[in-house]
Every structure is written in C-alpha cells, then in structure tokens.
mmCIF file with all atom_site columns, C-alpha atoms in Angstrom:
data_model
loop_
_atom_site.group_PDB
_atom_site.id
_atom_site.type_symbol
_atom_site.label_atom_id
_atom_site.label_alt_id
_atom_site.label_comp_id
_atom_site.label_asym_id
_atom_site.label_entity_id
_atom_site.label_seq_id
_atom_site.pdbx_PDB_ins_code
_atom_site.Cartn_x
_atom_site.Cartn_y
_atom_site.Cartn_z
_atom_site.occupancy
_atom_site.B_iso_or_equiv
_atom_site.pdbx_formal_charge
_atom_site.auth_seq_id
_atom_site.auth_comp_id
_atom_site.auth_asym_id
_atom_site.auth_atom_id
_atom_site.pdbx_PDB_model_num
ATOM 1   C CA . MET A 1 1   ? -20.331 -24.104 -21.518 1.00 79.00 ? 1   MET A CA 1
ATOM 2   C CA . SER A 1 2   ? -18.544 -20.782 -21.840 1.00 88.00 ? 2   SER A CA 1
ATOM 3   C CA . VAL A 1 3   ? -15.637 -19.510 -19.736 1.00 88.00 ? 3   VAL A CA 1
ATOM 4   C CA . TYR A 1 4   ? -17.982 -17.232 -17.783 1.00 89.00 ? 4   TYR A CA 1
ATOM 5   C CA . ASP A 1 5   ? -20.234 -20.167 -16.807 1.00 90.00 ? 5   ASP A CA 1
ATOM 6   C CA . TYR A 1 6   ? -17.145 -22.092 -15.719 1.00 91.00 ? 6   TYR A CA 1
ATOM 7   C CA . LEU A 1 7   ? -15.997 -19.144 -13.568 1.00 91.00 ? 7   LEU A CA 1
ATOM 8   C CA . TYR A 1 8   ? -19.443 -18.590 -12.037 1.00 91.00 ? 8   TYR A CA 1
ATOM 9   C CA . PHE A 1 9   ? -20.475 -22.184 -11.320 1.00 93.00 ? 9   PHE A CA 1
ATOM 10  C CA . ILE A 1 10  ? -17.190 -23.985 -10.579 1.00 94.00 ? 10  ILE A CA 1
ATOM 11  C CA . ILE A 1 11  ? -14.298 -21.663 -9.663  1.00 94.00 ? 11  ILE A CA 1
ATOM 12  C CA . LEU A 1 12  ? -16.165 -19.199 -7.424  1.00 94.00 ? 12  LEU A CA 1
ATOM 13  C CA . PRO A 1 13  ? -17.982 -21.901 -5.354  1.00 95.00 ? 13  PRO A CA 1
ATOM 14  C CA . VAL A 1 14  ? -14.688 -23.775 -4.893  1.00 96.00 ? 14  VAL A CA 1
ATOM 15  C CA . LEU A 1 15  ? -13.002 -20.572 -3.693  1.00 96.00 ? 15  LEU A CA 1
ATOM 16  C CA . ALA A 1 16  ? -15.926 -19.769 -1.372  1.00 96.00 ? 16  ALA A CA 1
ATOM 17  C CA . LEU A 1 17  ? -15.828 -23.275 0.119   1.00 97.00 ? 17  LEU A CA 1
ATOM 18  C CA . SER A 1 18  ? -12.069 -23.041 0.676   1.00 96.00 ? 18  SER A CA 1
ATOM 19  C CA . ALA A 1 19  ? -12.496 -19.609 2.304   1.00 96.00 ? 19  ALA A CA 1
ATOM 20  C CA . LEU A 1 20  ? -15.065 -21.162 4.669   1.00 96.00 ? 20  LEU A CA 1
ATOM 21  C CA . LEU A 1 21  ? -12.736 -24.047 5.567   1.00 96.00 ? 21  LEU A CA 1
ATOM 22  C CA . ILE A 1 22  ? -9.788  -21.675 6.116   1.00 95.00 ? 22  ILE A CA 1
ATOM 23  C CA . PHE A 1 23  ? -11.978 -19.488 8.320   1.00 95.00 ? 23  PHE A CA 1
ATOM 24  C CA . ILE A 1 24  ? -12.871 -22.514 10.473  1.00 95.00 ? 24  ILE A CA 1
ATOM 25  C CA . ARG A 1 25  ? -9.133  -23.201 10.866  1.00 94.00 ? 25  ARG A CA 1
ATOM 26  C CA . PHE A 1 26  ? -8.648  -19.521 11.717  1.00 94.00 ? 26  PHE A CA 1
ATOM 27  C CA . LEU A 1 27  ? -11.241 -19.785 14.506  1.00 94.00 ? 27  LEU A CA 1
ATOM 28  C CA . ILE A 1 28  ? -10.161 -23.086 16.085  1.00 93.00 ? 28  ILE A CA 1
ATOM 29  C CA . GLY A 1 29  ? -6.416  -22.858 15.305  1.00 81.00 ? 29  GLY A CA 1
ATOM 30  C CA . PRO A 1 30  ? -4.687  -24.070 18.465  1.00 89.00 ? 30  PRO A CA 1
ATOM 31  C CA . SER A 1 31  ? -1.553  -21.935 18.196  1.00 90.00 ? 31  SER A CA 1
ATOM 32  C CA . LEU A 1 32  ? -0.872  -18.378 17.037  1.00 90.00 ? 32  LEU A CA 1
ATOM 33  C CA . SER A 1 33  ? 1.196   -19.605 14.073  1.00 90.00 ? 33  SER A CA 1
ATOM 34  C CA . ASP A 1 34  ? -1.797  -21.580 12.708  1.00 92.00 ? 34  ASP A CA 1
ATOM 35  C CA . ARG A 1 35  ? -3.918  -18.448 12.829  1.00 93.00 ? 35  ARG A CA 1
ATOM 36  C CA . VAL A 1 36  ? -1.258  -16.364 11.054  1.00 94.00 ? 36  VAL A CA 1
ATOM 37  C CA . VAL A 1 37  ? -0.971  -18.934 8.239   1.00 94.00 ? 37  VAL A CA 1
ATOM 38  C CA . ALA A 1 38  ? -4.784  -19.136 7.996   1.00 94.00 ? 38  ALA A CA 1
ATOM 39  C CA . LEU A 1 39  ? -5.035  -15.340 7.729   1.00 94.00 ? 39  LEU A CA 1
ATOM 40  C CA . ASP A 1 40  ? -2.413  -15.279 4.972   1.00 94.00 ? 40  ASP A CA 1
ATOM 41  C CA . LEU A 1 41  ? -4.242  -18.012 3.066   1.00 94.00 ? 41  LEU A CA 1
ATOM 42  C CA . LEU A 1 42  ? -7.584  -16.214 3.531   1.00 94.00 ? 42  LEU A CA 1
ATOM 43  C CA . ILE A 1 43  ? -6.181  -13.079 1.904   1.00 95.00 ? 43  ILE A CA 1
ATOM 44  C CA . THR A 1 44  ? -4.677  -15.163 -0.912  1.00 95.00 ? 44  THR A CA 1
ATOM 45  C CA . THR A 1 45  ? -8.111  -16.707 -1.577  1.00 96.00 ? 45  THR A CA 1
ATOM 46  C CA . GLY A 1 46  ? -9.536  -13.188 -1.622  1.00 95.00 ? 46  GLY A CA 1
ATOM 47  C CA . ILE A 1 47  ? -6.954  -12.202 -4.237  1.00 96.00 ? 47  ILE A CA 1
ATOM 48  C CA . GLY A 1 48  ? -8.133  -15.131 -6.385  1.00 95.00 ? 48  GLY A CA 1
ATOM 49  C CA . MET A 1 49  ? -11.755 -13.976 -6.075  1.00 95.00 ? 49  MET A CA 1
ATOM 50  C CA . ILE A 1 50  ? -10.792 -10.408 -7.027  1.00 95.00 ? 50  ILE A CA 1
ATOM 51  C CA . ALA A 1 51  ? -8.948  -11.716 -10.096 1.00 95.00 ? 51  ALA A CA 1
ATOM 52  C CA . ILE A 1 52  ? -12.021 -13.729 -11.199 1.00 94.00 ? 52  ILE A CA 1
ATOM 53  C CA . TYR A 1 53  ? -14.361 -10.764 -10.727 1.00 94.00 ? 53  TYR A CA 1
ATOM 54  C CA . SER A 1 54  ? -11.890 -8.691  -12.727 1.00 94.00 ? 54  SER A CA 1
ATOM 55  C CA . ILE A 1 55  ? -12.248 -11.198 -15.611 1.00 93.00 ? 55  ILE A CA 1
ATOM 56  C CA . ILE A 1 56  ? -16.059 -11.360 -15.315 1.00 93.00 ? 56  ILE A CA 1
ATOM 57  C CA . THR A 1 57  ? -16.642 -7.599  -15.214 1.00 93.00 ? 57  THR A CA 1
ATOM 58  C CA . ASP A 1 58  ? -13.795 -6.814  -17.666 1.00 92.00 ? 58  ASP A CA 1
ATOM 59  C CA . GLN A 1 59  ? -12.200 -4.256  -15.297 1.00 90.00 ? 59  GLN A CA 1
ATOM 60  C CA . PRO A 1 60  ? -8.377  -4.435  -15.187 1.00 89.00 ? 60  PRO A CA 1
ATOM 61  C CA . THR A 1 61  ? -8.336  -1.854  -12.363 1.00 89.00 ? 61  THR A CA 1
ATOM 62  C CA . PHE A 1 62  ? -9.362  -4.550  -9.872  1.00 90.00 ? 62  PHE A CA 1
ATOM 63  C CA . LEU A 1 63  ? -5.997  -6.263  -10.406 1.00 91.00 ? 63  LEU A CA 1
ATOM 64  C CA . ASP A 1 64  ? -4.212  -3.280  -8.786  1.00 88.00 ? 64  ASP A CA 1
ATOM 65  C CA . ILE A 1 65  ? -6.320  -3.819  -5.680  1.00 89.00 ? 65  ILE A CA 1
ATOM 66  C CA . ALA A 1 66  ? -5.309  -7.493  -5.733  1.00 92.00 ? 66  ALA A CA 1
ATOM 67  C CA . MET A 1 67  ? -1.655  -6.411  -5.994  1.00 90.00 ? 67  MET A CA 1
ATOM 68  C CA . ILE A 1 68  ? -1.898  -4.054  -2.998  1.00 89.00 ? 68  ILE A CA 1
ATOM 69  C CA . LEU A 1 69  ? -3.762  -6.727  -1.007  1.00 92.00 ? 69  LEU A CA 1
ATOM 70  C CA . GLY A 1 70  ? -0.970  -9.209  -1.752  1.00 91.00 ? 70  GLY A CA 1
ATOM 71  C CA . LEU A 1 71  ? 1.610   -6.663  -0.589  1.00 89.00 ? 71  LEU A CA 1
ATOM 72  C CA . ILE A 1 72  ? -0.246  -6.012  2.667   1.00 89.00 ? 72  ILE A CA 1
ATOM 73  C CA . ALA A 1 73  ? -0.714  -9.772  3.298   1.00 92.00 ? 73  ALA A CA 1
ATOM 74  C CA . PHE A 1 74  ? 3.030   -10.311 2.858   1.00 90.00 ? 74  PHE A CA 1
ATOM 75  C CA . LEU A 1 75  ? 3.855   -7.414  5.162   1.00 90.00 ? 75  LEU A CA 1
ATOM 76  C CA . GLY A 1 76  ? 1.403   -8.660  7.795   1.00 91.00 ? 76  GLY A CA 1
ATOM 77  C CA . THR A 1 77  ? 2.869   -12.167 7.770   1.00 91.00 ? 77  THR A CA 1
ATOM 78  C CA . VAL A 1 78  ? 6.411   -10.790 8.058   1.00 89.00 ? 78  VAL A CA 1
ATOM 79  C CA . ALA A 1 79  ? 5.364   -8.541  10.946  1.00 88.00 ? 79  ALA A CA 1
ATOM 80  C CA . PHE A 1 80  ? 3.664   -11.427 12.781  1.00 90.00 ? 80  PHE A CA 1
ATOM 81  C CA . ALA A 1 81  ? 6.765   -13.612 12.290  1.00 88.00 ? 81  ALA A CA 1
ATOM 82  C CA . TYR A 1 82  ? 8.970   -10.777 13.587  1.00 86.00 ? 82  TYR A CA 1
ATOM 83  C CA . TYR A 1 83  ? 6.934   -10.325 16.765  1.00 86.00 ? 83  TYR A CA 1
ATOM 84  C CA . ILE A 1 84  ? 6.475   -14.074 17.401  1.00 89.00 ? 84  ILE A CA 1
ATOM 85  C CA . GLU A 1 85  ? 10.250  -14.516 17.205  1.00 86.00 ? 85  GLU A CA 1
ATOM 86  C CA . LYS A 1 86  ? 10.818  -11.505 19.459  1.00 84.00 ? 86  LYS A CA 1
ATOM 87  C CA . LYS A 1 87  ? 8.348   -12.898 22.020  1.00 85.00 ? 87  LYS A CA 1
ATOM 88  C CA . LYS A 1 88  ? 10.041  -16.303 21.980  1.00 83.00 ? 88  LYS A CA 1
ATOM 89  C CA . ARG A 1 89  ? 13.473  -14.807 22.629  1.00 80.00 ? 89  ARG A CA 1
ATOM 90  C CA . LYS A 1 90  ? 12.375  -13.083 25.855  1.00 72.00 ? 90  LYS A CA 1
ATOM 91  C CA . MET B 2 1   ? 15.478  -10.865 12.928  1.00 63.00 ? 1   MET B CA 1
ATOM 92  C CA . LYS B 2 2   ? 18.349  -11.327 10.473  1.00 75.00 ? 2   LYS B CA 1
ATOM 93  C CA . SER B 2 3   ? 17.245  -13.012 7.266   1.00 83.00 ? 3   SER B CA 1
ATOM 94  C CA . SER B 2 4   ? 19.469  -12.436 4.247   1.00 90.00 ? 4   SER B CA 1
ATOM 95  C CA . ILE B 2 5   ? 16.703  -13.588 1.848   1.00 91.00 ? 5   ILE B CA 1
ATOM 96  C CA . LEU B 2 6   ? 14.334  -10.936 3.159   1.00 89.00 ? 6   LEU B CA 1
ATOM 97  C CA . GLN B 2 7   ? 17.067  -8.275  3.207   1.00 92.00 ? 7   GLN B CA 1
ATOM 98  C CA . THR B 2 8   ? 18.094  -8.913  -0.416  1.00 93.00 ? 8   THR B CA 1
ATOM 99  C CA . ALA B 2 9   ? 14.467  -9.030  -1.570  1.00 91.00 ? 9   ALA B CA 1
ATOM 100 C CA . THR B 2 10  ? 13.686  -5.792  0.254   1.00 91.00 ? 10  THR B CA 1
ATOM 101 C CA . ASN B 2 11  ? 16.598  -3.962  -1.369  1.00 92.00 ? 11  ASN B CA 1
ATOM 102 C CA . TYR B 2 12  ? 15.012  -4.680  -4.767  1.00 93.00 ? 12  TYR B CA 1
ATOM 103 C CA . LEU B 2 13  ? 11.396  -4.243  -3.629  1.00 90.00 ? 13  LEU B CA 1
ATOM 104 C CA . LEU B 2 14  ? 11.839  -0.784  -2.076  1.00 93.00 ? 14  LEU B CA 1
ATOM 105 C CA . PRO B 2 15  ? 12.500  1.171   -5.326  1.00 94.00 ? 15  PRO B CA 1
ATOM 106 C CA . LEU B 2 16  ? 9.821   -0.829  -7.175  1.00 93.00 ? 16  LEU B CA 1
ATOM 107 C CA . LEU B 2 17  ? 7.205   -0.079  -4.520  1.00 92.00 ? 17  LEU B CA 1
ATOM 108 C CA . LEU B 2 18  ? 8.133   3.623   -4.451  1.00 94.00 ? 18  LEU B CA 1
ATOM 109 C CA . LEU B 2 19  ? 7.752   3.715   -8.256  1.00 94.00 ? 19  LEU B CA 1
ATOM 110 C CA . PHE B 2 20  ? 4.357   1.992   -7.962  1.00 92.00 ? 20  PHE B CA 1
ATOM 111 C CA . SER B 2 21  ? 3.243   4.508   -5.328  1.00 93.00 ? 21  SER B CA 1
ATOM 112 C CA . VAL B 2 22  ? 4.174   7.421   -7.617  1.00 92.00 ? 22  VAL B CA 1
ATOM 113 C CA . PHE B 2 23  ? 2.247   5.698   -10.455 1.00 90.00 ? 23  PHE B CA 1
ATOM 114 C CA . ILE B 2 24  ? -0.823  5.392   -8.196  1.00 90.00 ? 24  ILE B CA 1
ATOM 115 C CA . LEU B 2 25  ? -0.434  9.059   -7.175  1.00 91.00 ? 25  LEU B CA 1
ATOM 116 C CA . LEU B 2 26  ? -0.297  10.325  -10.775 1.00 89.00 ? 26  LEU B CA 1
ATOM 117 C CA . ARG B 2 27  ? -3.198  8.127   -11.938 1.00 86.00 ? 27  ARG B CA 1
ATOM 118 C CA . GLY B 2 28  ? -5.484  9.263   -9.147  1.00 83.00 ? 28  GLY B CA 1
ATOM 119 C CA . HIS B 2 29  ? -7.462  12.072  -10.796 1.00 80.00 ? 29  HIS B CA 1
ATOM 120 C CA . TYR B 2 30  ? -9.689  10.037  -13.109 1.00 81.00 ? 30  TYR B CA 1
ATOM 121 C CA . LEU B 2 31  ? -9.018  6.424   -12.050 1.00 83.00 ? 31  LEU B CA 1
ATOM 122 C CA . PRO B 2 32  ? -8.788  4.664   -8.651  1.00 83.00 ? 32  PRO B CA 1
ATOM 123 C CA . GLY B 2 33  ? -5.748  5.829   -6.696  1.00 83.00 ? 33  GLY B CA 1
ATOM 124 C CA . GLY B 2 34  ? -4.589  9.169   -5.397  1.00 86.00 ? 34  GLY B CA 1
ATOM 125 C CA . GLY B 2 35  ? -2.473  10.701  -2.694  1.00 89.00 ? 35  GLY B CA 1
ATOM 126 C CA . PHE B 2 36  ? -3.747  8.682   0.250   1.00 92.00 ? 36  PHE B CA 1
ATOM 127 C CA . VAL B 2 37  ? -3.284  5.199   -1.260  1.00 91.00 ? 37  VAL B CA 1
ATOM 128 C CA . GLY B 2 38  ? 0.031   6.190   -2.850  1.00 93.00 ? 38  GLY B CA 1
ATOM 129 C CA . GLY B 2 39  ? 1.294   7.462   0.492   1.00 94.00 ? 39  GLY B CA 1
ATOM 130 C CA . LEU B 2 40  ? 0.250   4.262   2.221   1.00 92.00 ? 40  LEU B CA 1
ATOM 131 C CA . ILE B 2 41  ? 2.114   2.152   -0.372  1.00 93.00 ? 41  ILE B CA 1
ATOM 132 C CA . ALA B 2 42  ? 5.260   4.281   0.066   1.00 94.00 ? 42  ALA B CA 1
ATOM 133 C CA . ALA B 2 43  ? 4.993   3.908   3.853   1.00 94.00 ? 43  ALA B CA 1
ATOM 134 C CA . THR B 2 44  ? 4.553   0.132   3.408   1.00 92.00 ? 44  THR B CA 1
ATOM 135 C CA . ALA B 2 45  ? 7.777   0.017   1.393   1.00 93.00 ? 45  ALA B CA 1
ATOM 136 C CA . PHE B 2 46  ? 9.713   1.712   4.202   1.00 93.00 ? 46  PHE B CA 1
ATOM 137 C CA . VAL B 2 47  ? 8.077   -0.488  6.857   1.00 92.00 ? 47  VAL B CA 1
ATOM 138 C CA . LEU B 2 48  ? 9.184   -3.575  4.924   1.00 91.00 ? 48  LEU B CA 1
ATOM 139 C CA . HIS B 2 49  ? 12.737  -2.179  4.929   1.00 92.00 ? 49  HIS B CA 1
ATOM 140 C CA . MET B 2 50  ? 12.384  -1.527  8.672   1.00 91.00 ? 50  MET B CA 1
ATOM 141 C CA . PHE B 2 51  ? 11.409  -5.154  9.366   1.00 88.00 ? 51  PHE B CA 1
ATOM 142 C CA . ALA B 2 52  ? 14.207  -6.564  7.217   1.00 89.00 ? 52  ALA B CA 1
ATOM 143 C CA . HIS B 2 53  ? 17.006  -4.345  8.561   1.00 89.00 ? 53  HIS B CA 1
ATOM 144 C CA . SER B 2 54  ? 16.315  -2.156  11.593  1.00 87.00 ? 54  SER B CA 1
ATOM 145 C CA . VAL B 2 55  ? 14.744  1.163   12.485  1.00 88.00 ? 55  VAL B CA 1
ATOM 146 C CA . ARG B 2 56  ? 18.184  2.808   12.578  1.00 90.00 ? 56  ARG B CA 1
ATOM 147 C CA . HIS B 2 57  ? 18.967  1.776   8.976   1.00 90.00 ? 57  HIS B CA 1
ATOM 148 C CA . THR B 2 58  ? 15.602  3.014   7.698   1.00 90.00 ? 58  THR B CA 1
ATOM 149 C CA . ARG B 2 59  ? 16.032  6.368   9.445   1.00 91.00 ? 59  ARG B CA 1
ATOM 150 C CA . LYS B 2 60  ? 19.465  6.690   7.807   1.00 91.00 ? 60  LYS B CA 1
ATOM 151 C CA . LEU B 2 61  ? 17.886  5.842   4.434   1.00 91.00 ? 61  LEU B CA 1
ATOM 152 C CA . LEU B 2 62  ? 15.201  8.513   4.834   1.00 90.00 ? 62  LEU B CA 1
ATOM 153 C CA . ARG B 2 63  ? 17.809  11.217  5.717   1.00 90.00 ? 63  ARG B CA 1
ATOM 154 C CA . ILE B 2 64  ? 15.177  13.515  7.309   1.00 91.00 ? 64  ILE B CA 1
ATOM 155 C CA . HIS B 2 65  ? 12.874  12.837  10.242  1.00 91.00 ? 65  HIS B CA 1
ATOM 156 C CA . PRO B 2 66  ? 9.487   11.671  8.846   1.00 91.00 ? 66  PRO B CA 1
ATOM 157 C CA . GLY B 2 67  ? 7.707   14.164  11.111  1.00 91.00 ? 67  GLY B CA 1
ATOM 158 C CA . TYR B 2 68  ? 9.071   17.011  8.952   1.00 93.00 ? 68  TYR B CA 1
ATOM 159 C CA . LEU B 2 69  ? 7.152   15.628  5.942   1.00 93.00 ? 69  LEU B CA 1
ATOM 160 C CA . MET B 2 70  ? 3.822   16.559  7.567   1.00 94.00 ? 70  MET B CA 1
ATOM 161 C CA . PRO B 2 71  ? 4.250   20.397  7.599   1.00 95.00 ? 71  PRO B CA 1
ATOM 162 C CA . ILE B 2 72  ? 5.852   20.272  4.118   1.00 95.00 ? 72  ILE B CA 1
ATOM 163 C CA . GLY B 2 73  ? 2.863   18.378  2.702   1.00 94.00 ? 73  GLY B CA 1
ATOM 164 C CA . LEU B 2 74  ? 0.291   20.535  4.494   1.00 95.00 ? 74  LEU B CA 1
ATOM 165 C CA . SER B 2 75  ? 1.860   23.779  3.270   1.00 95.00 ? 75  SER B CA 1
ATOM 166 C CA . LEU B 2 76  ? 2.010   22.371  -0.286  1.00 93.00 ? 76  LEU B CA 1
ATOM 167 C CA . ALA B 2 77  ? -1.713  21.562  -0.116  1.00 92.00 ? 77  ALA B CA 1
ATOM 168 C CA . ILE B 2 78  ? -2.553  25.030  1.292   1.00 92.00 ? 78  ILE B CA 1
ATOM 169 C CA . LEU B 2 79  ? -0.456  26.727  -1.412  1.00 92.00 ? 79  LEU B CA 1
ATOM 170 C CA . SER B 2 80  ? -2.186  24.722  -4.151  1.00 90.00 ? 80  SER B CA 1
ATOM 171 C CA . GLY B 2 81  ? -5.500  25.917  -2.653  1.00 89.00 ? 81  GLY B CA 1
ATOM 172 C CA . PHE B 2 82  ? -4.448  29.574  -2.679  1.00 89.00 ? 82  PHE B CA 1
ATOM 173 C CA . ALA B 2 83  ? -2.774  29.433  -6.113  1.00 87.00 ? 83  ALA B CA 1
ATOM 174 C CA . PRO B 2 84  ? -5.971  30.152  -8.163  1.00 86.00 ? 84  PRO B CA 1
ATOM 175 C CA . LYS B 2 85  ? -6.788  33.108  -5.871  1.00 86.00 ? 85  LYS B CA 1
ATOM 176 C CA . ILE B 2 86  ? -3.325  34.625  -6.328  1.00 86.00 ? 86  ILE B CA 1
ATOM 177 C CA . ILE B 2 87  ? -2.894  33.904  -10.060 1.00 84.00 ? 87  ILE B CA 1
ATOM 178 C CA . SER B 2 88  ? -6.310  34.664  -11.541 1.00 82.00 ? 88  SER B CA 1
ATOM 179 C CA . GLY B 2 89  ? -8.596  35.772  -8.707  1.00 82.00 ? 89  GLY B CA 1
ATOM 180 C CA . LEU B 2 90  ? -10.730 32.629  -8.696  1.00 85.00 ? 90  LEU B CA 1
ATOM 181 C CA . PRO B 2 91  ? -12.236 31.220  -5.425  1.00 86.00 ? 91  PRO B CA 1
ATOM 182 C CA . PHE B 2 92  ? -10.193 29.093  -2.991  1.00 86.00 ? 92  PHE B CA 1
ATOM 183 C CA . LEU B 2 93  ? -9.416  25.516  -4.210  1.00 81.00 ? 93  LEU B CA 1
ATOM 184 C CA . THR B 2 94  ? -10.589 26.070  -7.817  1.00 83.00 ? 94  THR B CA 1
ATOM 185 C CA . GLY B 2 95  ? -8.927  23.597  -10.171 1.00 81.00 ? 95  GLY B CA 1
ATOM 186 C CA . ILE B 2 96  ? -6.684  25.414  -12.661 1.00 82.00 ? 96  ILE B CA 1
ATOM 187 C CA . TRP B 2 97  ? -4.884  23.497  -15.411 1.00 83.00 ? 97  TRP B CA 1
ATOM 188 C CA . PHE B 2 98  ? -2.009  24.062  -17.796 1.00 82.00 ? 98  PHE B CA 1
ATOM 189 C CA . PRO B 2 99  ? -3.402  24.109  -21.353 1.00 82.00 ? 99  PRO B CA 1
ATOM 190 C CA . GLU B 2 100 ? -0.977  21.536  -22.821 1.00 81.00 ? 100 GLU B CA 1
ATOM 191 C CA . PRO B 2 101 ? -0.563  17.964  -21.460 1.00 82.00 ? 101 PRO B CA 1
ATOM 192 C CA . ILE B 2 102 ? 3.011   16.981  -20.550 1.00 81.00 ? 102 ILE B CA 1
ATOM 193 C CA . PRO B 2 103 ? 4.263   13.578  -21.818 1.00 79.00 ? 103 PRO B CA 1
ATOM 194 C CA . VAL B 2 104 ? 4.271   10.674  -19.292 1.00 76.00 ? 104 VAL B CA 1
ATOM 195 C CA . ILE B 2 105 ? 2.663   12.735  -16.496 1.00 77.00 ? 105 ILE B CA 1
ATOM 196 C CA . GLY B 2 106 ? -0.386  14.025  -18.413 1.00 76.00 ? 106 GLY B CA 1
ATOM 197 C CA . MET B 2 107 ? -2.380  17.134  -17.514 1.00 79.00 ? 107 MET B CA 1
ATOM 198 C CA . ILE B 2 108 ? -0.875  19.157  -14.688 1.00 83.00 ? 108 ILE B CA 1
ATOM 199 C CA . GLY B 2 109 ? -3.097  21.261  -12.466 1.00 83.00 ? 109 GLY B CA 1
ATOM 200 C CA . SER B 2 110 ? -3.490  22.421  -8.906  1.00 85.00 ? 110 SER B CA 1
ATOM 201 C CA . ALA B 2 111 ? -5.185  19.082  -8.044  1.00 87.00 ? 111 ALA B CA 1
ATOM 202 C CA . LEU B 2 112 ? -1.885  17.262  -8.642  1.00 89.00 ? 112 LEU B CA 1
ATOM 203 C CA . PHE B 2 113 ? -0.085  19.506  -6.123  1.00 90.00 ? 113 PHE B CA 1
ATOM 204 C CA . PHE B 2 114 ? -2.889  19.019  -3.600  1.00 91.00 ? 114 PHE B CA 1
ATOM 205 C CA . ASP B 2 115 ? -2.589  15.237  -4.018  1.00 92.00 ? 115 ASP B CA 1
ATOM 206 C CA . THR B 2 116 ? 1.195   15.425  -3.630  1.00 93.00 ? 116 THR B CA 1
ATOM 207 C CA . GLY B 2 117 ? 0.665   17.283  -0.345  1.00 95.00 ? 117 GLY B CA 1
ATOM 208 C CA . VAL B 2 118 ? -1.700  14.547  0.861   1.00 94.00 ? 118 VAL B CA 1
ATOM 209 C CA . TYR B 2 119 ? 0.902   11.935  -0.186  1.00 95.00 ? 119 TYR B CA 1
ATOM 210 C CA . LEU B 2 120 ? 3.652   13.596  1.881   1.00 95.00 ? 120 LEU B CA 1
ATOM 211 C CA . VAL B 2 121 ? 1.377   13.991  4.927   1.00 96.00 ? 121 VAL B CA 1
ATOM 212 C CA . VAL B 2 122 ? 0.306   10.328  4.805   1.00 95.00 ? 122 VAL B CA 1
ATOM 213 C CA . VAL B 2 123 ? 3.915   9.095   4.470   1.00 95.00 ? 123 VAL B CA 1
ATOM 214 C CA . GLY B 2 124 ? 5.009   11.335  7.354   1.00 95.00 ? 124 GLY B CA 1
ATOM 215 C CA . VAL B 2 125 ? 2.175   10.360  9.705   1.00 95.00 ? 125 VAL B CA 1
ATOM 216 C CA . SER B 2 126 ? 2.358   6.596   9.123   1.00 94.00 ? 126 SER B CA 1
ATOM 217 C CA . LEU B 2 127 ? 6.155   6.461   9.348   1.00 94.00 ? 127 LEU B CA 1
ATOM 218 C CA . THR B 2 128 ? 6.214   8.571   12.532  1.00 94.00 ? 128 THR B CA 1
ATOM 219 C CA . ILE B 2 129 ? 3.614   6.298   14.174  1.00 93.00 ? 129 ILE B CA 1
ATOM 220 C CA . LEU B 2 130 ? 5.293   3.041   13.093  1.00 91.00 ? 130 LEU B CA 1
ATOM 221 C CA . PHE B 2 131 ? 8.845   4.149   13.992  1.00 91.00 ? 131 PHE B CA 1
ATOM 222 C CA . THR B 2 132 ? 7.655   5.246   17.429  1.00 91.00 ? 132 THR B CA 1
ATOM 223 C CA . ILE B 2 133 ? 5.830   1.948   18.024  1.00 88.00 ? 133 ILE B CA 1
ATOM 224 C CA . SER B 2 134 ? 8.735   -0.254  16.934  1.00 86.00 ? 134 SER B CA 1
ATOM 225 C CA . GLU B 2 135 ? 11.291  1.747   18.922  1.00 84.00 ? 135 GLU B CA 1
ATOM 226 C CA . GLY B 2 136 ? 9.122   1.560   22.048  1.00 76.00 ? 136 GLY B CA 1
ATOM 227 C CA . THR B 2 137 ? 9.012   -2.251  22.269  1.00 64.00 ? 137 THR B CA 1
#
C-alpha cells in the first residue's frame, strides 16, 4: 500500500466524514458561538484537504491557497468574536 | 476589545502579511497571484490591525486616507497602458519589457506597473469600505 493509496482511501474519507459532521453541527448549532466554531473548524478541514490534494497532484502552489484560507478563517473568527462581544455589552 | 495577546501578535503579523502580499503581487505574471489577491491580503493585514487596536490607530498607521489610493492606482494603470504608445508607438496596453531581468524582482515590464495599480486600487477600496462600516456601528 503506497502513500497515495493511504491518502486516497483513508485520509480523504475521514476528512470528508468530519466535514459532514461539522456541517451538521453548523446547521443545528443552538447558539451563535457554536456556529462560529463550526465554521472555523470547517475551513480548517478544508485546509487539510487542500494540503492532501497538493501532495497527490505534486503542486506546491496549492499550499499558498491553504495559507490565505487559514488567514481569512482566523480573521473571520476574530471579527465574529469582536461583534459578539460588542453585542453583549449593549 | 482589548486583548494584549492579539495586539502583540498583530504587531508582528502586519509586516509579514504586507511582505507576503508584495510576494504574491510580484509572482502574479506567470503563476497564481497578482494585483487583486495581493491587494486583498494587504487589506486583510490592516483589518486585523483594526480589530486588535482601533480604527483611529490604523488610520494613524496608514498616514493617508485610503480613498486617495484609488486615484493613484488608477492613474498608474492608465499610464502603464499609454506607455507603449508614447515610447515606441505601439497600440494601447501592449506589453513592453526591459531586456535584462533584475535580481529578486525578475523581468520588469508595463504589466508589473498595471498590476501595482490594481493592487493600490484594491487596498484603497476595501479599506475605505471596511473603515466606513466599522466607524458606523
């Protein structure tokens, strides 16, 4: 079993399953904070998938996209935290 | 929101992100990247600074109003379009290149100046929109 088989048949299905579970939490999440955490985790799972496709297709350029996606996920979480705190203070 | 962890991290992240945006801008002719994505990353760096400190601090850091970046970038792009017509009589927006590559930057041509204009316009537009939104609330 080569590394590519391992990536295709074990890692990618596990990541897809976790993305599905996180998306269910994103839909039913009772509070806004649950949804924000689920969104952050969804993007992090996406970064993992991009990294694996970058290994499979031998394209290091995809890693830059993963980097920018990580930056935007961080910024989005910070912005949500900022506005949730601002809303609570009113 | 006063968080000293976020403020200290942002002070180190801002120059790194600006450097990364310039790297993306210079790489953009043959590889993924370019003026638009580079400008968005630069705007993201300033927005992160805005969330960590305040809008007033980020405006002081920028020195000039971000709205002024839009006409500067647009006139740079227009000039890079007219440069081949003025220099060698070629049609509007023809790509002209210096014969020798410059170390670190690579080949310099009118496309680089056009991309720099796009970069400045994108930074100006996104920062104007985001500053206005966060001052309004």
